[in-house]
Coordinates of C-alpha atoms in Angstrom, one line a residue:
X1 CA -87.9 58.3 -52.3
X2 CA -85.1 55.7 -51.8
X3 CA -81.4 56.6 -52.0
X4 CA -81.0 54.3 -55.0
X5 CA -83.7 56.0 -57.0
X6 CA -81.9 59.4 -56.6
X7 CA -79.1 58.1 -58.7
X8 CA -79.3 58.2 -62.5
X9 CA -77.0 56.9 -65.1
X10 CA -73.7 55.2 -64.5
X11 CA -72.1 55.6 -61.0
X12 CA -69.4 58.3 -60.9
X13 CA -67.8 57.6 -57.6
X14 CA -65.5 54.7 -56.8
X15 CA -64.2 53.1 -53.7
X16 CA -61.1 55.2 -54.0
X17 CA -63.3 58.3 -53.9
X18 CA -65.0 57.0 -50.7
X19 CA -61.5 56.4 -49.2
X20 CA -60.5 60.0 -50.0
X21 CA -63.7 61.4 -48.7
X22 CA -63.4 59.5 -45.5
X23 CA -59.7 60.5 -45.1
X24 CA -60.7 64.2 -45.5
X25 CA -62.8 63.7 -42.4
X26 CA -60.1 62.0 -40.5
X27 CA -61.4 58.4 -40.5
X28 CA -61.1 55.2 -42.5
X29 CA -63.7 52.7 -43.7
X30 CA -62.6 49.0 -43.9
X31 CA -62.0 48.2 -47.7
X32 CA -64.3 45.6 -49.1
X33 CA -66.7 45.8 -46.1
X34 CA -70.4 46.2 -46.1
X35 CA -69.9 49.6 -44.7
X36 CA -67.8 50.6 -47.7
X37 CA -70.5 49.3 -50.1
X38 CA -73.2 51.3 -48.3
X39 CA -71.2 54.5 -48.3
X40 CA -70.3 54.0 -51.9
X41 CA -74.0 53.9 -52.7
X42 CA -74.6 57.0 -50.6
X43 CA -71.7 58.8 -52.4
X44 CA -73.1 58.1 -55.8
X45 CA -76.6 59.2 -54.7
X46 CA -75.2 62.4 -53.3
X47 CA -73.2 63.0 -56.5
X48 CA -76.3 62.7 -58.6
X49 CA -77.9 65.4 -56.4
X50 CA -74.8 67.6 -56.9
X51 CA -75.0 67.1 -60.7
X52 CA -78.7 68.1 -60.7
X53 CA -77.8 71.5 -59.2
X54 CA -74.6 71.8 -61.3
X55 CA -76.8 71.4 -64.5
X56 CA -79.1 74.3 -63.5
X57 CA -78.4 77.7 -65.0
X58 CA -77.1 80.4 -62.6
X59 CA -79.9 82.5 -61.0
X60 CA -79.6 86.2 -60.4
X61 CA -82.1 87.8 -58.2
X62 CA -84.2 90.3 -60.2
X63 CA -83.7 92.8 -57.4
X64 CA -80.0 93.1 -58.5
X65 CA -80.7 93.6 -62.2
X66 CA -78.6 96.3 -63.7
X67 CA -80.1 99.8 -63.4
X68 CA -81.0 101.3 -66.7
X69 CA -78.5 104.1 -67.3
X70 CA -77.8 106.7 -70.0
X71 CA -76.2 105.0 -72.9
X72 CA -74.3 101.7 -73.0
X73 CA -72.2 100.5 -70.1
X74 CA -68.7 100.9 -71.2
X75 CA -65.4 101.1 -69.4
X76 CA -61.7 101.2 -69.9
X77 CA -58.5 100.6 -67.9
X78 CA -56.8 104.0 -67.8
X79 CA -53.1 104.2 -68.6
X80 CA -50.4 105.8 -66.4
X81 CA -50.9 109.3 -68.0
X82 CA -54.6 109.3 -67.2
X83 CA -54.1 107.5 -63.9
X84 CA -50.9 108.8 -62.4
X85 CA -51.8 107.7 -58.8
X86 CA -52.9 104.3 -60.0
X87 CA -56.1 104.9 -58.1
X88 CA -58.5 103.9 -60.9
X89 CA -59.2 100.2 -61.6
X90 CA -61.6 101.0 -64.5
X91 CA -63.2 104.2 -65.6
X92 CA -66.8 104.7 -66.9
X93 CA -69.7 107.2 -66.7
X94 CA -72.9 105.8 -65.4
X95 CA -75.9 108.0 -64.6
X96 CA -79.7 108.1 -64.7
X97 CA -80.5 111.4 -66.4
X98 CA -84.0 111.5 -64.9
X99 CA -82.8 111.0 -61.3
X100 CA -82.9 114.2 -59.4
X101 CA -82.0 113.0 -55.9
X102 CA -79.6 114.3 -53.3
X103 CA -76.5 113.1 -55.2
X104 CA -77.4 114.8 -58.5
X105 CA -74.2 116.3 -60.0
X106 CA -71.9 114.4 -57.7
X107 CA -69.2 112.0 -58.9
X108 CA -68.6 108.7 -57.2
X109 CA -66.0 105.9 -57.3
X110 CA -66.7 102.4 -55.8
X111 CA -64.1 100.0 -54.4
X112 CA -63.1 97.3 -56.9
X113 CA -64.9 94.6 -54.9
X114 CA -68.3 96.2 -55.5
X115 CA -70.4 94.8 -58.3
X116 CA -71.1 97.3 -61.1
X117 CA -72.9 95.6 -64.0
X118 CA -70.7 95.7 -67.2
X119 CA -67.5 96.4 -65.3
X120 CA -64.8 93.8 -64.3
X121 CA -64.7 92.8 -60.7
X122 CA -61.0 93.0 -60.0
X123 CA -60.6 92.6 -56.2
X124 CA -57.1 93.9 -56.6
X125 CA -55.9 90.4 -57.4
X126 CA -54.2 88.6 -60.3
X127 CA -56.8 87.2 -62.7
X128 CA -54.9 83.9 -62.4
X129 CA -56.5 83.4 -59.0
X130 CA -59.9 83.3 -60.5
X131 CA -61.9 80.9 -62.7
X132 CA -60.8 80.9 -66.4
X133 CA -57.9 83.2 -65.5
X134 CA -59.7 86.4 -65.9
X135 CA -61.7 89.0 -63.9
X136 CA -65.4 88.4 -64.3
X137 CA -67.6 91.1 -65.8
X138 CA -70.3 91.7 -63.2
X139 CA -73.9 91.0 -64.4
X140 CA -75.4 92.8 -61.4
X141 CA -75.4 96.1 -59.6
X142 CA -74.8 96.0 -55.9
X143 CA -77.6 97.5 -53.8
X144 CA -75.4 100.5 -52.9
X145 CA -74.7 101.1 -56.6
X146 CA -78.4 101.0 -57.4
X147 CA -79.2 103.5 -54.6
X148 CA -76.4 105.9 -55.6
X149 CA -77.6 106.0 -59.2
X150 CA -81.2 106.4 -58.1
X151 CA -80.2 109.3 -56.0
X152 CA -78.8 111.1 -59.0
X153 CA -75.1 110.2 -58.5
X154 CA -72.7 109.6 -61.4
X155 CA -70.5 106.6 -61.0
X156 CA -67.2 107.3 -62.7
X157 CA -65.6 103.9 -62.2
X158 CA -64.1 101.4 -59.8
X159 CA -61.2 102.3 -57.6
X160 CA -58.1 100.2 -57.0
X161 CA -58.1 98.1 -53.9
X162 CA -55.5 96.0 -52.1
X163 CA -55.1 92.4 -53.1
X164 CA -58.3 90.5 -52.0
X165 CA -59.0 93.5 -49.6
X166 CA -56.4 92.0 -47.2
X167 CA -53.9 94.7 -46.5
X168 CA -53.7 97.9 -44.5
X169 CA -51.2 99.8 -46.8
X170 CA -51.3 100.5 -50.5
X171 CA -48.8 98.5 -52.4
X172 CA -50.2 95.0 -52.7
X173 CA -52.7 95.4 -55.6
X174 CA -52.0 93.4 -58.7
X175 CA -52.0 96.7 -60.7
X176 CA -49.2 98.1 -58.5
X177 CA -48.9 100.8 -55.8
X178 CA -51.5 103.5 -55.1
X179 CA -49.8 106.8 -54.5
X180 CA -50.9 109.3 -51.8
X181 CA -52.3 112.4 -53.5
X182 CA -50.5 114.6 -50.9
X183 CA -47.1 112.8 -51.4
X184 CA -46.6 110.4 -54.4
X185 CA -44.4 107.6 -53.4
X186 CA -46.2 107.2 -50.0
X187 CA -49.1 105.0 -49.1
X188 CA -52.7 105.9 -49.1
X189 CA -53.6 103.0 -46.8
X190 CA -55.7 100.0 -47.5
X191 CA -57.6 98.2 -48.5
X192 CA -59.8 101.0 -50.0
X193 CA -56.7 102.7 -51.3
X194 CA -57.9 104.0 -54.6
X195 CA -61.1 105.4 -53.0
X196 CA -59.0 107.5 -50.6
X197 CA -56.6 108.8 -53.3
X198 CA -59.4 109.8 -55.7
X199 CA -61.4 111.7 -53.0
X200 CA -58.4 113.4 -51.6
X201 CA -57.4 114.8 -55.0
X202 CA -60.0 117.6 -54.5
X203 CA -58.3 118.8 -51.3
X204 CA -54.9 118.8 -52.9
X205 CA -56.2 120.8 -55.9
X206 CA -57.9 123.2 -53.5
X207 CA -54.6 123.7 -51.6
X208 CA -52.8 124.4 -54.9
X209 CA -55.5 126.9 -56.0
X210 CA -55.2 128.8 -52.7
X211 CA -51.4 128.9 -52.9
X212 CA -50.9 126.7 -49.8
X213 CA -49.3 124.0 -51.9
X214 CA -47.0 125.1 -54.7
X215 CA -45.9 121.7 -55.9
X216 CA -46.8 120.5 -59.3
X217 CA -47.2 116.8 -60.1
X218 CA -50.0 115.0 -62.0
X219 CA -53.0 113.9 -60.1
X220 CA -55.5 112.7 -62.7
X221 CA -59.3 112.9 -62.3
X222 CA -60.7 112.6 -58.8
X223 CA -64.2 112.2 -57.5
X224 CA -66.4 113.9 -55.0
X225 CA -67.3 110.7 -53.0
X226 CA -66.4 107.0 -52.8
X227 CA -67.8 103.8 -51.5
X228 CA -65.2 101.9 -49.5
X229 CA -65.2 98.6 -47.7
X230 CA -64.0 97.9 -44.1
X231 CA -63.3 94.6 -42.3
X232 CA -60.7 95.8 -39.9
X233 CA -60.2 99.4 -40.8
X234 CA -60.1 99.5 -44.6
X235 CA -62.2 102.6 -44.8
X236 CA -60.8 104.5 -41.8
X237 CA -57.1 103.7 -42.3
X238 CA -56.8 105.1 -45.9
X239 CA -59.1 108.0 -44.9
X240 CA -56.7 108.9 -42.1
X241 CA -53.6 108.6 -44.4
X242 CA -55.2 110.7 -47.0
X243 CA -56.9 113.5 -45.0
X244 CA -60.5 112.7 -45.7
X245 CA -63.6 111.4 -43.8
X246 CA -64.1 107.6 -43.8
X247 CA -67.2 106.2 -42.0
X248 CA -67.6 102.6 -41.1
X249 CA -71.3 102.5 -40.1
X250 CA -73.0 100.3 -37.6
X251 CA -72.9 96.7 -38.8
X252 CA -76.1 96.0 -40.7
X253 CA -77.0 99.7 -41.5
X254 CA -75.8 99.6 -45.1
X255 CA -76.5 96.4 -47.1
X256 CA -73.4 94.5 -48.3
X257 CA -75.3 92.7 -51.1
X258 CA -73.3 92.5 -54.3
X259 CA -70.0 93.2 -52.6
X260 CA -67.2 90.5 -52.4
X261 CA -67.1 89.4 -48.7
X262 CA -64.4 88.3 -46.4
X263 CA -66.6 87.4 -43.4
X264 CA -70.2 88.5 -42.7
X265 CA -69.2 89.1 -39.0
X266 CA -66.9 92.0 -40.0
X267 CA -68.0 93.1 -43.5
X268 CA -68.9 96.8 -43.7
X269 CA -69.3 99.3 -46.5
X270 CA -69.6 103.0 -46.2
X271 CA -68.8 106.5 -47.5
X272 CA -65.5 108.2 -48.0
X273 CA -65.8 112.0 -48.5
X274 CA -64.0 115.3 -48.2
X275 CA -66.6 116.8 -45.8
X276 CA -68.7 115.8 -42.9
X277 CA -71.8 117.0 -44.7
X278 CA -71.1 114.7 -47.7
X279 CA -70.6 111.8 -45.3
X280 CA -74.0 112.4 -43.8
X281 CA -75.6 112.8 -47.3
X282 CA -74.1 109.6 -48.7
X283 CA -74.9 107.6 -45.6
X284 CA -78.6 108.5 -45.9
X285 CA -78.6 107.4 -49.5
X286 CA -76.8 104.0 -48.9
X287 CA -78.5 102.9 -45.6
X288 CA -81.6 100.8 -45.1
X289 CA -82.7 97.2 -45.1
X290 CA -82.6 95.4 -48.5
X291 CA -84.4 92.1 -47.8
X292 CA -81.3 90.1 -48.9
X293 CA -78.3 90.8 -46.8
X294 CA -78.1 88.4 -43.7
X295 CA -75.9 91.0 -42.0
X296 CA -79.0 93.1 -41.5
X297 CA -81.2 92.4 -38.5
X298 CA -84.5 93.6 -37.0
X299 CA -82.5 96.6 -35.7
X300 CA -81.7 97.7 -39.3
X301 CA -84.1 100.4 -40.4
X302 CA -86.3 100.0 -43.4
X303 CA -85.3 102.4 -46.2
X304 CA -88.2 104.8 -45.5
X305 CA -87.2 104.9 -41.8
X306 CA -83.5 105.8 -42.4
X307 CA -82.8 109.1 -40.7
X308 CA -82.1 112.0 -43.0
X309 CA -78.6 112.4 -41.5
X310 CA -77.7 115.5 -43.6
X311 CA -80.9 117.3 -42.8
X312 CA -80.7 116.4 -39.1
X313 CA -77.1 117.7 -38.9
X314 CA -78.1 121.0 -40.5
X315 CA -81.1 121.3 -38.1
X316 CA -78.8 120.7 -35.2
X317 CA -76.3 123.4 -36.4
X318 CA -79.2 125.8 -37.0
X319 CA -80.4 125.3 -33.5
X320 CA -76.9 126.0 -32.2
X321 CA -76.7 129.2 -34.4
X322 CA -80.1 130.3 -33.0
X323 CA -78.9 129.8 -29.5
X324 CA -75.7 131.7 -30.3
X325 CA -73.6 128.6 -29.6
X326 CA -72.2 128.0 -33.1
X327 CA -69.0 129.7 -32.1
X328 CA -65.4 128.8 -31.2
X329 CA -66.3 128.5 -27.6
X330 CA -69.8 126.9 -27.8
X331 CA -70.1 124.7 -30.8
X332 CA -69.5 121.5 -28.8
X333 CA -71.6 122.6 -25.8
X334 CA -73.7 119.7 -24.6
X335 CA -71.5 117.0 -26.2
X336 CA -69.7 114.5 -24.0
X337 CA -66.3 113.5 -25.3
X338 CA -64.5 110.4 -24.0
X339 CA -60.8 110.0 -24.8
X340 CA -60.1 106.3 -24.8
X341 CA -57.0 105.9 -22.5
X342 CA -55.9 102.4 -23.8
X343 CA -56.0 103.6 -27.4
X344 CA -52.8 105.6 -26.7
X345 CA -51.0 102.6 -25.3
X346 CA -51.1 100.5 -28.4
X347 CA -47.8 99.1 -29.8
X348 CA -46.1 101.2 -32.4
X349 CA -48.1 104.4 -31.9
X350 CA -45.8 107.3 -33.0
X351 CA -45.7 109.9 -30.2
X352 CA -46.1 112.6 -32.8
X353 CA -49.3 111.1 -34.0
X354 CA -50.5 110.7 -30.4
X355 CA -49.7 114.3 -29.7
X356 CA -51.7 115.6 -32.7
X357 CA -54.7 113.4 -31.8
X358 CA -54.6 114.4 -28.1
X359 CA -54.5 118.1 -29.1
X360 CA -57.4 117.6 -31.4
X361 CA -59.4 115.9 -28.6
X362 CA -58.5 118.7 -26.2
X363 CA -59.9 121.3 -28.6
X364 CA -63.4 120.1 -27.6
X365 CA -62.8 121.7 -24.1
X366 CA -62.5 125.1 -25.6
X367 CA -65.5 124.4 -27.8
X368 CA -67.6 123.9 -24.7
X369 CA -67.8 120.1 -24.5
X370 CA -67.5 117.9 -21.4
X371 CA -64.2 116.0 -22.0
X372 CA -63.0 113.1 -19.9
X373 CA -60.5 110.3 -20.2
X374 CA -62.3 106.9 -20.3
X375 CA -60.6 103.6 -19.5
X376 CA -61.7 100.4 -21.2
X377 CA -59.0 97.8 -20.2
X378 CA -60.5 95.2 -22.6
X379 CA -59.7 97.4 -25.6
X380 CA -56.1 96.2 -25.3
X381 CA -57.4 92.7 -26.2
X382 CA -59.7 94.0 -29.0
X383 CA -57.4 93.2 -31.9
X384 CA -56.8 89.7 -30.6
X385 CA -60.5 89.1 -30.1
X386 CA -61.1 90.3 -33.7
X387 CA -58.4 88.1 -35.1
X388 CA -59.5 84.8 -33.4
X389 CA -63.2 85.5 -33.9
X390 CA -63.0 86.3 -37.6
X391 CA -60.0 84.4 -38.9
X392 CA -61.5 80.9 -39.2
X393 CA -64.2 82.0 -41.7
X394 CA -62.0 84.2 -43.9
X395 CA -60.4 81.3 -46.0
X396 CA -63.9 80.0 -46.4
X397 CA -64.7 83.1 -48.4
X398 CA -61.4 83.3 -50.2
X399 CA -62.1 79.8 -51.6
X400 CA -65.5 81.0 -52.8
X401 CA -67.7 79.2 -50.3
X402 CA -71.1 80.6 -49.4
X403 CA -71.8 81.9 -45.9
X404 CA -73.8 79.8 -43.4
X405 CA -76.9 82.1 -43.7
X406 CA -78.8 82.7 -46.9
X407 CA -77.4 85.6 -49.0
X408 CA -77.1 86.5 -52.6
X409 CA -73.7 85.0 -53.5
X410 CA -71.9 86.1 -56.7
X411 CA -71.7 82.9 -58.8
X412 CA -69.8 84.8 -61.5
X413 CA -67.0 85.3 -59.1
X414 CA -65.3 81.9 -58.6
X415 CA -61.8 81.7 -57.1
X416 CA -59.6 78.8 -58.2
X417 CA -58.8 76.1 -55.7
X418 CA -56.4 77.3 -53.0
X419 CA -53.0 75.6 -53.5
X420 CA -49.4 76.2 -54.6
X421 CA -50.4 78.7 -57.3
X422 CA -52.2 80.8 -54.6
X423 CA -49.0 80.8 -52.5
X424 CA -46.7 81.5 -55.4
X425 CA -48.9 84.4 -56.6
X426 CA -49.4 86.1 -53.3
X427 CA -46.5 85.3 -50.9
X428 CA -44.3 88.2 -52.4
X429 CA -47.2 90.4 -53.4
X430 CA -49.5 90.3 -50.4
X431 CA -48.2 87.9 -47.8
X432 CA -51.1 88.8 -45.5
X433 CA -53.5 86.9 -47.7
X434 CA -51.3 83.8 -47.3
X435 CA -50.9 84.4 -43.6
X436 CA -54.6 84.4 -43.1
X437 CA -54.8 80.9 -44.5
X438 CA -51.9 79.8 -42.4
X439 CA -53.5 81.4 -39.3
X440 CA -56.8 79.6 -39.9
X441 CA -55.1 76.2 -40.3
X442 CA -52.9 76.9 -37.2
X443 CA -56.0 77.7 -35.2
X444 CA -57.8 74.5 -36.3
X445 CA -54.9 72.1 -36.0
X446 CA -53.6 73.3 -32.6
X447 CA -56.8 74.6 -30.8
X448 CA -59.8 73.3 -32.8
X449 CA -63.0 75.2 -32.9
X450 CA -63.1 75.9 -29.2
X451 CA -60.9 78.9 -29.3
X452 CA -62.9 80.7 -32.0
X453 CA -66.1 80.0 -30.0
X454 CA -64.4 81.5 -26.9
X455 CA -63.4 84.6 -28.9
X456 CA -67.0 85.0 -30.1
X457 CA -68.1 85.0 -26.4
X458 CA -65.5 87.8 -25.8
X459 CA -66.9 89.8 -28.7
X460 CA -70.1 90.2 -26.6
X461 CA -68.0 91.2 -23.6
X462 CA -66.1 93.7 -25.7
X463 CA -69.3 95.2 -27.1
X464 CA -70.7 95.5 -23.6
X465 CA -67.5 97.2 -22.4
X466 CA -67.8 99.8 -25.2
X467 CA -71.6 100.2 -24.6
X468 CA -71.0 100.9 -20.9
X469 CA -68.3 103.5 -21.7
X470 CA -70.7 105.1 -24.2
X471 CA -73.3 105.6 -21.4
X472 CA -70.8 108.1 -19.9
X473 CA -70.0 109.9 -23.1
X474 CA -71.5 110.5 -26.6
X475 CA -68.3 109.4 -28.5
X476 CA -65.0 107.8 -27.8
X477 CA -61.9 109.3 -29.5
X478 CA -58.8 107.3 -30.5
X479 CA -55.9 107.7 -32.9
X480 CA -56.7 106.0 -36.2
X481 CA -53.4 105.0 -37.7
X482 CA -50.2 104.5 -35.7
X483 CA -48.1 106.6 -38.0
X484 CA -48.4 108.9 -41.0
X485 CA -48.4 107.1 -44.3
X486 CA -45.2 105.2 -44.8
X487 CA -43.1 105.3 -48.0
X488 CA -43.8 102.5 -50.5
X489 CA -41.1 99.8 -50.2
X490 CA -38.5 100.3 -52.9
X491 CA -38.9 96.6 -53.8
X492 CA -42.5 97.1 -54.9
X493 CA -41.4 99.3 -57.8
X494 CA -42.1 97.8 -61.2
X495 CA -38.9 97.5 -63.2
X496 CA -37.6 95.4 -66.1
X497 CA -36.0 93.1 -63.6
X498 CA -39.2 93.1 -61.4
X499 CA -42.1 93.6 -63.8
X500 CA -44.7 92.4 -61.2
X501 CA -43.5 94.7 -58.4
X502 CA -43.1 91.7 -56.1
X503 CA -40.7 91.9 -53.1
X504 CA -38.1 89.2 -52.5
X505 CA -38.2 89.9 -48.8
X506 CA -41.7 89.3 -47.3
X507 CA -41.0 91.4 -44.2
X508 CA -40.4 94.5 -46.5
X509 CA -44.1 94.3 -47.2
X510 CA -45.3 93.3 -43.8
X511 CA -43.4 95.7 -41.5
X512 CA -45.1 99.0 -42.5
X513 CA -48.5 97.5 -41.8
X514 CA -47.8 96.0 -38.4
X515 CA -50.1 97.4 -35.7
X516 CA -52.1 99.6 -38.1
X517 CA -55.4 98.1 -37.1
X518 CA -55.0 98.0 -33.4
X519 CA -57.4 100.8 -32.7
X520 CA -59.8 100.1 -35.6
X521 CA -60.5 96.4 -36.0
X522 CA -62.3 95.8 -32.6
X523 CA -65.2 98.0 -33.7
X524 CA -65.7 95.7 -36.7
X525 CA -66.6 92.7 -34.5
X526 CA -68.6 94.8 -32.0
X527 CA -70.4 96.6 -34.8
X528 CA -70.1 100.1 -33.4
X529 CA -70.0 103.0 -36.0
X530 CA -66.6 104.6 -36.3
X531 CA -65.3 107.4 -38.5
X532 CA -61.8 108.7 -39.2
X533 CA -61.7 112.5 -39.5
X534 CA -58.6 114.5 -40.4
X535 CA -57.2 116.6 -37.6
X536 CA -53.7 117.6 -38.5
X537 CA -50.3 116.9 -40.1
X538 CA -47.3 114.8 -39.3
X539 CA -43.8 114.7 -40.8
X540 CA -42.9 111.9 -43.1
X541 CA -40.2 109.5 -41.9
X542 CA -38.2 109.8 -45.1
X543 CA -37.9 113.2 -46.6
X544 CA -39.1 116.7 -45.7
X545 CA -42.8 116.4 -46.5
X546 CA -45.8 116.1 -44.3
X547 CA -48.9 113.9 -44.5
X548 CA -52.4 113.9 -42.8
X549 CA -53.2 112.4 -39.4
X550 CA -56.7 111.1 -38.6
X551 CA -58.6 110.8 -35.4
X552 CA -61.2 108.0 -34.9
X553 CA -64.6 108.9 -33.5
X554 CA -66.7 106.0 -32.2
X555 CA -70.4 106.1 -31.1
X556 CA -73.2 103.9 -29.8
X557 CA -74.5 101.4 -32.4
X558 CA -77.0 103.2 -34.7
X559 CA -75.9 106.6 -33.4
X560 CA -74.0 107.9 -36.5
X561 CA -75.7 111.2 -35.8
X562 CA -73.4 111.8 -32.8
X563 CA -70.3 111.1 -34.8
X564 CA -71.4 113.7 -37.4
X565 CA -72.2 116.3 -34.8
X566 CA -68.9 115.9 -33.0
X567 CA -66.9 116.0 -36.2
X568 CA -68.7 119.1 -37.5
X569 CA -68.4 121.0 -34.2
X570 CA -64.6 120.4 -34.1
X571 CA -64.3 122.2 -37.4
X572 CA -65.6 125.4 -35.9
X573 CA -62.3 125.7 -34.3
X574 CA -60.6 125.6 -37.7
X575 CA -60.2 123.2 -40.6
X576 CA -57.6 120.5 -40.3
X577 CA -55.7 121.8 -43.4
X578 CA -55.0 125.0 -41.6
X579 CA -53.2 123.3 -38.7
X580 CA -49.4 123.0 -38.5

């Protein structure tokens, strides 16, 4: 078919359009030339092709059709009385009464970037950043939502997340700050901030019932489990700040289909729970190839080949008990523990946090494990490799562009064109989201694509370095966060004079988050599974309170089982809440 025959109706492109299109690519076409005439014809033919697709109705894969639940899908935005921690985005109750799976009777919240049919998809951002100036109502259920409902779980709603999932602390959401359940006024970490707060409520309530915590302030309704998202630490960081377990699985183990992406290279979703057993249980429900997500590879197990992590963990413990080893001096016998030397040299690591994590790591010796310090010099460059490898693609997704590989995009979620409104909305709410755009442009203008290509080469080097270290040990241990949760900046409080809770001084927002991901983000690009587990307490910087400290446990790719064993064996020496 000829180019001319592809065009129908009156031409829609002009020579000015051709000039602009050429300019966007950095070249010019001589006005009035034969070349200009030819490319004007090409432009009109191409525009006719664009219109043909634009006129088609949107298509939703039937595999993502909403699951049939009990009753109508309804939700509401809870007020401050019902939602004192601001951890809920929207509340609902979705369940399949006939489902009798492993999550029966358990309540679950999902991060507000996960599609739940009938609920708004908020992304923690101002609706003004999205098409038509409002958050879309999702017409689909993400694969993880389907699997949770099929396993008998009850989804109680969506949890507040940081603005566009681009911040490591919990005061950038359009709805306002998310309070730490252990210390209101302090951060829960981000970007899965609401998830961490809602799950940790159970531990706070337990501490009150036992008399260990005599304070009385409103918490609101919590949940048993949550689905978080992690591109640089956004499951692990809030888990560490909040005293829960947060597992970023191997890249490609859990499908990301139906979840708003930042970059397929680093996108992960995973469980956030109060116990190791629940992390194992939820992982088994969520994991497995879905036939849609391009992040999954031939290494990803089919659903019927996913290990039964919970059963396998219990079988391992039972074997230990039979051998008389499930004791305070034998629970970790046979495990090889590596303490990652360079992880304690990162900028901004609070010595008090380092001491708690080192003490937690040393506990494994008394539990019978083989414990050694492991040096991986390239770990010091891990955050830089993550940044340069991942940054160029992130604005691509913020603008609503599809990935390079076929995936199920979310056409109902369409960001507005990035421009001055984007800057004005976010610069004093979440400057990191603006900085990512600035970084990507800086990278392109000064270095071109060569530097990002080089960073991708070093991702393979970094993966190899971790793989070699993990031949000597079963897991690597690192601090998770550099400090205990910081206090929310005073400038983020919503007042009559500042109804949006925006800070006039950008650095007030940035400073508490600097360095937070130095020990977490590298495992997003290499794809290794990593879990934050609570191991103790640290004093807050302002006031007399204390907040949880988390330790990161990293294993070989596809070896989540070792992480679960190591974390559970550590608890034989005493629960983290009992430490001082």
